[in-house]
XYZ file of C-alpha atoms in Angstrom:
513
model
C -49.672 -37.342 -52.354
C -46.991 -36.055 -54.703
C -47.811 -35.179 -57.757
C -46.247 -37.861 -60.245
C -45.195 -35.454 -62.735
C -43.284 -33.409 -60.089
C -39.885 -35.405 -58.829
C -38.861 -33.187 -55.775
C -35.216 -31.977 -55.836
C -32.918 -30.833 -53.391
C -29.496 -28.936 -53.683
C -27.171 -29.391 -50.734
C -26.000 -26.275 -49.266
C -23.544 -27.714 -47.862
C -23.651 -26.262 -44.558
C -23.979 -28.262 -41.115
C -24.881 -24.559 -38.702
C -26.115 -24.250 -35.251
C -30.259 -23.399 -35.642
C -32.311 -22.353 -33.393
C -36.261 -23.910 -34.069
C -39.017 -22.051 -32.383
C -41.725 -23.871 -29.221
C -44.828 -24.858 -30.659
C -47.888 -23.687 -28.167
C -50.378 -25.822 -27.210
C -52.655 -22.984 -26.454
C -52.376 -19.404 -27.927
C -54.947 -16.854 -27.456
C -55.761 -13.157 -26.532
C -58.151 -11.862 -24.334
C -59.479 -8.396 -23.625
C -55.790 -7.200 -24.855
C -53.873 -9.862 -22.608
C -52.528 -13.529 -23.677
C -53.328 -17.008 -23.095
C -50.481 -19.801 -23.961
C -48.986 -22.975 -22.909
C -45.994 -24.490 -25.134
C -46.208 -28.102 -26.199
C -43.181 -28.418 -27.752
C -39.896 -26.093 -26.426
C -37.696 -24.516 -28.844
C -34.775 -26.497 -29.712
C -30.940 -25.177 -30.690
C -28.208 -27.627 -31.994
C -26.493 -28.038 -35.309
C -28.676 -29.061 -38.028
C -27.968 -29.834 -41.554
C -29.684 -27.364 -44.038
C -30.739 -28.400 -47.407
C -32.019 -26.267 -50.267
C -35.367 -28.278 -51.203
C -37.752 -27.640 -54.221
C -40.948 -29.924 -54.901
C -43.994 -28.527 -57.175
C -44.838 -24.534 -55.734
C -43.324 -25.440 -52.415
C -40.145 -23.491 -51.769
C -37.382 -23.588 -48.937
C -35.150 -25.461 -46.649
C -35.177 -28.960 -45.118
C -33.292 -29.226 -41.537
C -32.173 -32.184 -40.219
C -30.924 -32.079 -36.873
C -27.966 -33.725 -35.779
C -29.462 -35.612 -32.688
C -32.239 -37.477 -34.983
C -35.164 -36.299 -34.559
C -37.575 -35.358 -37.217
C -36.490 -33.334 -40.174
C -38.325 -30.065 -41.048
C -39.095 -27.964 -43.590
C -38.852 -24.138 -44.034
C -41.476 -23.266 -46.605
C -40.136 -19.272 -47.656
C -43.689 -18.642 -50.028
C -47.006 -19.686 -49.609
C -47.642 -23.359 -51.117
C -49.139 -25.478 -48.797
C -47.326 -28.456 -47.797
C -48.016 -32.055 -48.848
C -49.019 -34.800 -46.696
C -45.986 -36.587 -46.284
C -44.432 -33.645 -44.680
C -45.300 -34.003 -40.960
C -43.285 -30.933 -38.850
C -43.021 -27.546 -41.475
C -42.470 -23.917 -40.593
C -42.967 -20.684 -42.843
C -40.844 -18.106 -43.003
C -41.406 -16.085 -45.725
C -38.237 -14.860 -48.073
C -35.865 -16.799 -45.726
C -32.571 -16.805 -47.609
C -29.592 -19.467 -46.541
C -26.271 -18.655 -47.767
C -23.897 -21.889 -48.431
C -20.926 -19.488 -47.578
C -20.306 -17.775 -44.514
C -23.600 -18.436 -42.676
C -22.922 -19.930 -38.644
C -26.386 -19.453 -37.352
C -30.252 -19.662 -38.313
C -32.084 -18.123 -35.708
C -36.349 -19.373 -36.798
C -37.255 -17.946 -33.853
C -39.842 -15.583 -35.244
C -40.536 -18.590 -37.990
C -44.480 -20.097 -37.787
C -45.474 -23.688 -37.377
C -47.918 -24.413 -39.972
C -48.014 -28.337 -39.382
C -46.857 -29.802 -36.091
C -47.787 -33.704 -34.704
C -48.869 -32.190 -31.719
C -50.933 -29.271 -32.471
C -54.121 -28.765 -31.475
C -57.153 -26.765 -33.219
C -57.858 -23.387 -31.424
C -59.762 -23.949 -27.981
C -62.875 -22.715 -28.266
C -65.038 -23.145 -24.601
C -63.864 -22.399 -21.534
C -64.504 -26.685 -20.762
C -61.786 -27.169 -23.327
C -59.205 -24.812 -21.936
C -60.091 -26.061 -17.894
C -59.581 -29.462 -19.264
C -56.342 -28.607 -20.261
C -55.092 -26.557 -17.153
C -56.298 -29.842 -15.008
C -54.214 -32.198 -17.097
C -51.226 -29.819 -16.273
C -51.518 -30.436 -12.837
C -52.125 -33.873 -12.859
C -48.970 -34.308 -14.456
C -47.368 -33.039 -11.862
C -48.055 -35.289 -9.519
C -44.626 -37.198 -8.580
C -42.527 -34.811 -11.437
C -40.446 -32.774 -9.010
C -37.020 -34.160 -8.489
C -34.586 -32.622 -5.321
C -32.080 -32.885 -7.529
C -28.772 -30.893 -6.308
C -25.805 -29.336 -8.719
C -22.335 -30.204 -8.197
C -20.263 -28.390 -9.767
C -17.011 -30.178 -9.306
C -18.970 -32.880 -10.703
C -20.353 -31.074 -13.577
C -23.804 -31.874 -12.368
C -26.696 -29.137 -13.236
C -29.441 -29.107 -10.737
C -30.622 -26.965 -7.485
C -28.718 -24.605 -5.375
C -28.878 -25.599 -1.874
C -30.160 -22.047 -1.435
C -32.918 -22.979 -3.754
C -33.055 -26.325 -2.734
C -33.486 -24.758 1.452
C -35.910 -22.508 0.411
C -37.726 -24.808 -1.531
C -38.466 -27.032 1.628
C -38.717 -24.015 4.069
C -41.900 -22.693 1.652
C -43.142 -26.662 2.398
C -42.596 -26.540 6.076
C -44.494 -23.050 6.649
C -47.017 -24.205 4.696
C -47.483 -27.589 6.616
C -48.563 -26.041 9.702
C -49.911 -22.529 9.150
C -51.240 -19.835 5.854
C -49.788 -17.153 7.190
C -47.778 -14.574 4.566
C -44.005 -15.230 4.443
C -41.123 -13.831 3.289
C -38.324 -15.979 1.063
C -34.839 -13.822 0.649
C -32.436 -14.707 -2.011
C -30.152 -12.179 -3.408
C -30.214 -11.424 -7.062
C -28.181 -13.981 -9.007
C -29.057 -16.960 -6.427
C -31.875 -18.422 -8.878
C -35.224 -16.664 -7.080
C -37.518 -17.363 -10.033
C -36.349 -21.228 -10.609
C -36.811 -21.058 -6.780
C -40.750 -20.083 -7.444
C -41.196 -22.617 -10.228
C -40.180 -25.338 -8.000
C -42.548 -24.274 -5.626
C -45.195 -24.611 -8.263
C -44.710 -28.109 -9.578
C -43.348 -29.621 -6.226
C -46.568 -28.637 -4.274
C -48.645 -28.602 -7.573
C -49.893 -25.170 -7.039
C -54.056 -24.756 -8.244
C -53.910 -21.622 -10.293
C -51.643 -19.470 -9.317
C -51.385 -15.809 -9.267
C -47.603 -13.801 -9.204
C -47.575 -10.142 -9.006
C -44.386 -8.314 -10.119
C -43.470 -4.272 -10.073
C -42.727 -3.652 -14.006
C -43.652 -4.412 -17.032
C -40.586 -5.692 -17.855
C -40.336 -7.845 -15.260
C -43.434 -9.373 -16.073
C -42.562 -10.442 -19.974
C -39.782 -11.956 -18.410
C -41.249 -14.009 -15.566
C -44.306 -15.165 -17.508
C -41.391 -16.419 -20.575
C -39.514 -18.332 -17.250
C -42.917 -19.992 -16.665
C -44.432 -20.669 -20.085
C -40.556 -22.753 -20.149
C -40.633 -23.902 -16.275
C -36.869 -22.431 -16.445
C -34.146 -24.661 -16.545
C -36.054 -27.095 -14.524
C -37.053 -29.384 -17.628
C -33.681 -29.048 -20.052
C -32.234 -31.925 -20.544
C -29.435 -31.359 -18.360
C -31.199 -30.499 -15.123
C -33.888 -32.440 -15.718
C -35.293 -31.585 -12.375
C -38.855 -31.525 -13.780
C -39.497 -34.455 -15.414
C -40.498 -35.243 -19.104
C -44.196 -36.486 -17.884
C -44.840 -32.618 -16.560
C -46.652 -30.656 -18.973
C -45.629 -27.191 -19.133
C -48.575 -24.705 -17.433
C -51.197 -22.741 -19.081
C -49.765 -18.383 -18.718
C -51.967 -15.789 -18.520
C -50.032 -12.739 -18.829
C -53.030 -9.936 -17.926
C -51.800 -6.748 -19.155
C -55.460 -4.201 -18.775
C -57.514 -4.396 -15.422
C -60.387 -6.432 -15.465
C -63.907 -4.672 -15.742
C -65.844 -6.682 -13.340
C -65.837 -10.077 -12.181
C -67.041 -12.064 -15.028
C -64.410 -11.088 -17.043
C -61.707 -12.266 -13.786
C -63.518 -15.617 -14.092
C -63.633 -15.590 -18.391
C -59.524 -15.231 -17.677
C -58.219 -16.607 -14.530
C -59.975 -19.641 -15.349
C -58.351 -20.439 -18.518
C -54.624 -20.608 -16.668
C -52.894 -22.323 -14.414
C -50.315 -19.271 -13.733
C -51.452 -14.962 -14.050
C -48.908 -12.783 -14.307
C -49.667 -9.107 -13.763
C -48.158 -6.186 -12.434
C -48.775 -4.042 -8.964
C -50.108 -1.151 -10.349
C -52.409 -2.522 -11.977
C -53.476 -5.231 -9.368
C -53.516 -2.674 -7.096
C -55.877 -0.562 -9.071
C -58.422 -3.321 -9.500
C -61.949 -2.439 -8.536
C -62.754 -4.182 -4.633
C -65.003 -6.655 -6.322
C -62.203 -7.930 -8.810
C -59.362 -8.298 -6.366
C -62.298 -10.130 -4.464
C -62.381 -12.598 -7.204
C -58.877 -13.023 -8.269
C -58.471 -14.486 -4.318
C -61.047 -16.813 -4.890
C -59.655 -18.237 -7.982
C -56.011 -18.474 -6.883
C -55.513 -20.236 -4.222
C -51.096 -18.966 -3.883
C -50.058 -15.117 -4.336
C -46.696 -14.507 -5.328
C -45.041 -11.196 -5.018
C -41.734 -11.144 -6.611
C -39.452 -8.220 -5.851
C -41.579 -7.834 -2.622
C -40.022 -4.744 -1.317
C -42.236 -2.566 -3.704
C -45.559 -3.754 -1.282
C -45.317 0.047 0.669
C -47.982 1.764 -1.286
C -51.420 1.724 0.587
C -53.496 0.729 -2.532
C -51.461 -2.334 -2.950
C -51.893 -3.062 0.541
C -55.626 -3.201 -0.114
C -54.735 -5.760 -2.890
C -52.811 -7.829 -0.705
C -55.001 -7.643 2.066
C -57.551 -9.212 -0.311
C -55.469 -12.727 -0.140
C -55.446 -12.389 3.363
C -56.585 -15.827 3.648
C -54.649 -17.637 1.204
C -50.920 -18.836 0.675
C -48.864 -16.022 -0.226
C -44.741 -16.330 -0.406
C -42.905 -12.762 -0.976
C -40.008 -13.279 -2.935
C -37.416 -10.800 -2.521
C -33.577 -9.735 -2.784
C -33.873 -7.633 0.675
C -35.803 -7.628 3.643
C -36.070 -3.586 3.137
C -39.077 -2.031 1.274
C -37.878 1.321 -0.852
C -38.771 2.737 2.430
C -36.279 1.133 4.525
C -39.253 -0.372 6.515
C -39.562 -4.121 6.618
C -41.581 -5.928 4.408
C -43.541 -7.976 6.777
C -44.622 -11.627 6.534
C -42.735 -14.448 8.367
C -39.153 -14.213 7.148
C -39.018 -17.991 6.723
C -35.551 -18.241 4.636
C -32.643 -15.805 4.526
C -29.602 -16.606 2.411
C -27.281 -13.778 2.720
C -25.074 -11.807 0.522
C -21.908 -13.149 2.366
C -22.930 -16.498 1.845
C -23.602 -15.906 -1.524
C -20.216 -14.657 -2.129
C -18.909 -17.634 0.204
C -20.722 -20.063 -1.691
C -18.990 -18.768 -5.229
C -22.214 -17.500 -6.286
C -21.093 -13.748 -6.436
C -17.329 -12.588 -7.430
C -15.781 -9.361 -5.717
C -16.480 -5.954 -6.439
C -13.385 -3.516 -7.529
C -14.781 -0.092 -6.580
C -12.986 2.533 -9.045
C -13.499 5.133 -7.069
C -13.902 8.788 -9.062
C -12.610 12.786 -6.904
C -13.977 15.092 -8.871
C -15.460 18.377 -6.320
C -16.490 20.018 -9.409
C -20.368 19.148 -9.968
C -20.072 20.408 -13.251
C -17.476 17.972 -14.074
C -18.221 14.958 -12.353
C -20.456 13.379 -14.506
C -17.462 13.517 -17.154
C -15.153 12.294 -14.875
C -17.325 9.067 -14.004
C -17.706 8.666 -18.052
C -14.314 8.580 -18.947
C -13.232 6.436 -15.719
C -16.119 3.690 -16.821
C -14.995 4.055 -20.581
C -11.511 3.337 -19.563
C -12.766 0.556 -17.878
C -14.884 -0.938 -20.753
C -11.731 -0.615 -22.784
C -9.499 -2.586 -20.315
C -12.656 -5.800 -20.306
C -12.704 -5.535 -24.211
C -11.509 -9.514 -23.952
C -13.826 -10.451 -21.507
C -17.576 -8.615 -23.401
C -18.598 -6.713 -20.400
C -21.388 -4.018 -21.080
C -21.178 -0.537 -18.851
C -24.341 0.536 -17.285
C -24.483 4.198 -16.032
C -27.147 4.868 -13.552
C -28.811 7.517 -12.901
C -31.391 9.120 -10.981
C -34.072 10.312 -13.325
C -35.105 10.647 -16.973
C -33.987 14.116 -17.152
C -30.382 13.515 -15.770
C -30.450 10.790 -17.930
C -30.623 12.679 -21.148
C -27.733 15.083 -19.240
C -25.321 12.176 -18.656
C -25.762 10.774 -22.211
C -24.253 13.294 -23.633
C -21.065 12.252 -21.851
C -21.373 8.571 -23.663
C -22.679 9.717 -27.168
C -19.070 10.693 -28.320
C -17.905 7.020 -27.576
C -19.895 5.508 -30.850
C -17.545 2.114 -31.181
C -20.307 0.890 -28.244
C -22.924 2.378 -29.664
C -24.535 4.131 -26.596
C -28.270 3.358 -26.126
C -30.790 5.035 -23.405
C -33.545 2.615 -21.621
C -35.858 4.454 -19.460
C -40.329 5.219 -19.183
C -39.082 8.588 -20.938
C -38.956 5.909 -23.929
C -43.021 5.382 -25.050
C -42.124 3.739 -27.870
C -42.728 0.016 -27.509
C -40.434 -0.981 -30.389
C -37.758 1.331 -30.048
C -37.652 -0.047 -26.056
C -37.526 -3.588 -28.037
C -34.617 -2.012 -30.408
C -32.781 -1.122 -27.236
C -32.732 -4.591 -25.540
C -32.506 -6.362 -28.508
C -29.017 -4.283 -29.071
C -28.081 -4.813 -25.023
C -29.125 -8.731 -25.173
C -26.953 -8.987 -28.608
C -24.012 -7.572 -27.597
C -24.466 -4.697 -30.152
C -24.294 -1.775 -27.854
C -22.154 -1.582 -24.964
C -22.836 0.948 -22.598
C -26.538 1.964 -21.648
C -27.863 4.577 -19.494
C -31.008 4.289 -17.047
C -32.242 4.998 -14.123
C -33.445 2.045 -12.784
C -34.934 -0.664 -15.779
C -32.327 -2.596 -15.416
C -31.980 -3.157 -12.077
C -34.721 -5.895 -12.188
C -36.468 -8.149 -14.498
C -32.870 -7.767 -16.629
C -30.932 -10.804 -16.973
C -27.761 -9.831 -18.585
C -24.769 -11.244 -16.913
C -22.515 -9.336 -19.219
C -23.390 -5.929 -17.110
C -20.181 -5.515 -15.276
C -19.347 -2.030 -14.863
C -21.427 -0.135 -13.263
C -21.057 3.650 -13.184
C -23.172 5.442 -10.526
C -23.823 9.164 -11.713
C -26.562 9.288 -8.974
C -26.270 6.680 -6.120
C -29.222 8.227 -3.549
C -31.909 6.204 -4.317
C -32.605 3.438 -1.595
C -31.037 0.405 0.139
C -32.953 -1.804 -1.682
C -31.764 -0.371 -5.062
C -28.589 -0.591 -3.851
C -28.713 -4.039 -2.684
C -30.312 -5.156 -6.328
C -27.662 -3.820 -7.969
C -24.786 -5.266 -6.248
C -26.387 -8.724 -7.090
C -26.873 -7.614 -10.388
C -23.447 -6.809 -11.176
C -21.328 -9.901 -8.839
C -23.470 -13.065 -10.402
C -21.123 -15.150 -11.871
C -20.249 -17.195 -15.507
C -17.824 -18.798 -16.694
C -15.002 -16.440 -18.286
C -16.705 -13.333 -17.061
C -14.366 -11.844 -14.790
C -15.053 -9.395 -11.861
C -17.614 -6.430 -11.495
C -16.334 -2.451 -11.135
C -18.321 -0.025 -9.806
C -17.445 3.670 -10.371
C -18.544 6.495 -7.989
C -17.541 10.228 -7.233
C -16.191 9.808 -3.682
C -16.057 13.603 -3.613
C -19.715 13.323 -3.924
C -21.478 13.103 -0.064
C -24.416 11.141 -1.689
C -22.146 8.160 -1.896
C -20.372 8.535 1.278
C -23.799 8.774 2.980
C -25.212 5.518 1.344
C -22.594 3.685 2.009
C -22.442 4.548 5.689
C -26.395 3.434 5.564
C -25.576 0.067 4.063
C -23.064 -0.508 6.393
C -25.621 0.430 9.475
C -28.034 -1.745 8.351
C -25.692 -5.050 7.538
C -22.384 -5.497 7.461
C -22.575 -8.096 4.751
């Protein structure tokens, strides 16, 4: 109740800015150094009015947004809120200015009182309750629901949409491994989520190749994508959203697979360490989940994580993949049940054209400078248009080499992304300033070839090009996915260099698309 003495006051800002409220979770735990969650509530953006608001010790902001639905209040100290108060956040020193401020980003903000929170699950009866009302829910959620974009319409590609129903078919009349290709920029991972709710996968477990990779596929299923915005709506409201594991340290033995894999309805983990798993864990993880996904499947050459994947042998596993190569050149095996090409991409308006910039510099000691100052030009020229300028290169040492050649260009404020980096925050630091806009040209050598969705990276500068088809292949998906107002890719090589000459005669030997 409010304290009858107090009368609570308010002092309009005066601002009406775009804010961006953070998801509530459902569930939200930690493990043996890996996470539990499941989001309840997604996080909402829209314009909001923001008032200043002052009642007793409480201190902040109330935010009404403009589409109705419940106001709430940013507490910035520690008073608790009152009763009346049903949906409040704390964010501690949070200062609005009525001049000048567009955006308030509460992402990072805490939900202290929510309608639909739940206390801290305690038993593992509590958390398998949860995971099995999840999948009842969806039961009858999936929609088929196809974009048209003359229309406006937001929904499935009819890549995703074919490859969605050629997953069903195979798995109609047979278990055996198969292979789904989509090229980078098609929608693969809305492609796996669909899979999930339409055939309301039990537990399932999806292997990827990085770390990276895997913060960003386990955030694309904590969300289920695009699938249940508003404006696809191809997962309906009914569908709760599934219970992620993300496991980030090997189990120990098998009790501790069960304590886990039990607790989710979707595991993300890497390869290496799947692959490392003692025999009697990998055992039990393909007794628990039923479906294997491997995403980026052309990683699967390495003996050990044969041994992993031989472990599944008897359950449904669907390789997910850009190419049909393996960074051997080999194929990847498993029933190639659904190919959508790179020329139909491009057909099909989901990739622009390439302008190759090409670089004739015979000097080795000069070439690297010569590809620098081609790309910069270039980044100068798409000023109007935001594009970012990656420069790839082979290794960690030649990446230090070539970014000397960017450091003198500070107006993009170079940046360097690579496992050289150990430092877990300054890697954050680094894609924070990529994902922002803040820096403008990055070197690597291959981070953000996968698991990197920027559509922004444009220009691509290739200091190195040896590598492998399949690198190749990522990349040129990476670089010709299209949005609005983007404009076309440019890739920059040394033709003087053989290297290039030599991979491009292998890409044209293997598939003249």
């Amino acid at each position: 109740m409010k304290n009858s003495t107090t009368k609570p006051t308010t002092a309009a800002v005066g601002i009406t800015i775009q804010v961006t409220l953070p998801a509530l979770l459902r569930v939200d735990a930690k493990e043996n150094g890996s996470t539990i969650r499941q989001i309840a509530v997604p996080p909402w953006r829209g314009k909001a009015a923001v008032e200043e608001f002052t009642e007793g010790r409480m201190r902040g902001y109330t935010i009404t947004p403009s589409d109705g639905s419940a106001t709430v209040l940013l507490l910035t100290n520690s008073a608790q809120p009152t009763p009346e108060h049903t949906h409040v956040l704390r964010m501690r020193d949070a200062q609005i200015s009525s001049s000048g401020a567009s955006v308030l980003d509460l992402a990072d903000a805490k939900w202290i009182k929510h309608p639909e929170s739940l206390p801290p699950l305690t038993v593992l009866a509590d958390y398998e309750a949860q995971t099995s009302a999840a999948l009842a829910s969806w039961a009858d959620a999936f929609r088929y629901k196809r974009e048209n974009t003359a229309l406006k319409i937001d929904g499935l590609r009819p890549p995703q949409i074919g490859a969605i129903y050629a997953v069903q078919a195979h798995w109609t009349i047979n278990v055996d491994p198969a292979t789904v290709v989509l090229p980078t920029g098609v929608g693969k991972t809305e492609t796996m989520l669909s899979v999930l709710v339409a055939e309301r996968c039990q537990r399932l477990l999806v292997v990827v190749p990085t770390d990276a990779l895997r913060t960003q596929i386990s955030e694309k299923f904590l969300l289920l994508g695009l699938l249940k915005t508003p404006a696809f709506h191809v997962v309906l409201e009914q569908a709760r959203y599934p219970i992620v594991g993300v496991l980030n340290r090997r189990p120990a033995d098998a009790g501790q697979v069960d304590s886990f894999f039990r607790k989710c309805n979707v595991i993300v983990t890497t390869m290496p360490l799947a692959s490392q798993c003692a025999p009697e864990v990998m055992q039990r993880m393909a007794e628990l989940c039923p479906f294997l996904f491997i995403d980026e499947a052309h990683h699967v050459a390495a003996p050990t994580w044969k041994a992993f994947k031989d472990a599944f042998a008897k359950n449904r596993i669907i390789q997910f993949t850009a190419t049909p190569f393996r960074n051997d050149d080999e194929p990847i095996g498993g029933k190639r049940i659904f190919t959508f090409s790179l020329r139909h991409a491009q057909e099909q308006g989901y990739f622009k054209q390439i302008h190759f910039r090409p670089v004739t510099e015979f000097d080795p000691a000069q070439k690297d400078m010569a590809i620098a100052e081609a790309a910069v030009e270039q980044l100068r020229a798409d000023a109007a248009l935001g594009h970012i300028l990656m420069a790839r290169v082979a290794n960690i040492k030649r990446a230090a080499e070539v970014f000397h050649c960017y450091e003198k260009y500070t107006e993009f404020k170079p940046v360097q992304i690579h496992t050289g980096i150990t430092s877990k925050p300054q890697r954050e630091e680094t894609r924070r300033k990529l994902l922002s806009g803040e820096s403008r040209i990055v070197v690597c050598v291959d981070m953000l070839g996968e698991g990197f969705d920027l559509p922004e990276l444009k220009i691509a500068a290739f200091h190195d090009i040896r590598k492998t088809l399949a690198v190749t292949l990522q990349l040129v998906g990476r670089f010709t996915r299209t949005k609005p107002h983007l404009g076309n890719a440019t890739l920059i090589a040394n033709i003087a260099d053989l290297e290039v000459k030599d991979e491009l005669k292998r890409l044209y030997q293997h598939d003249s698309d």
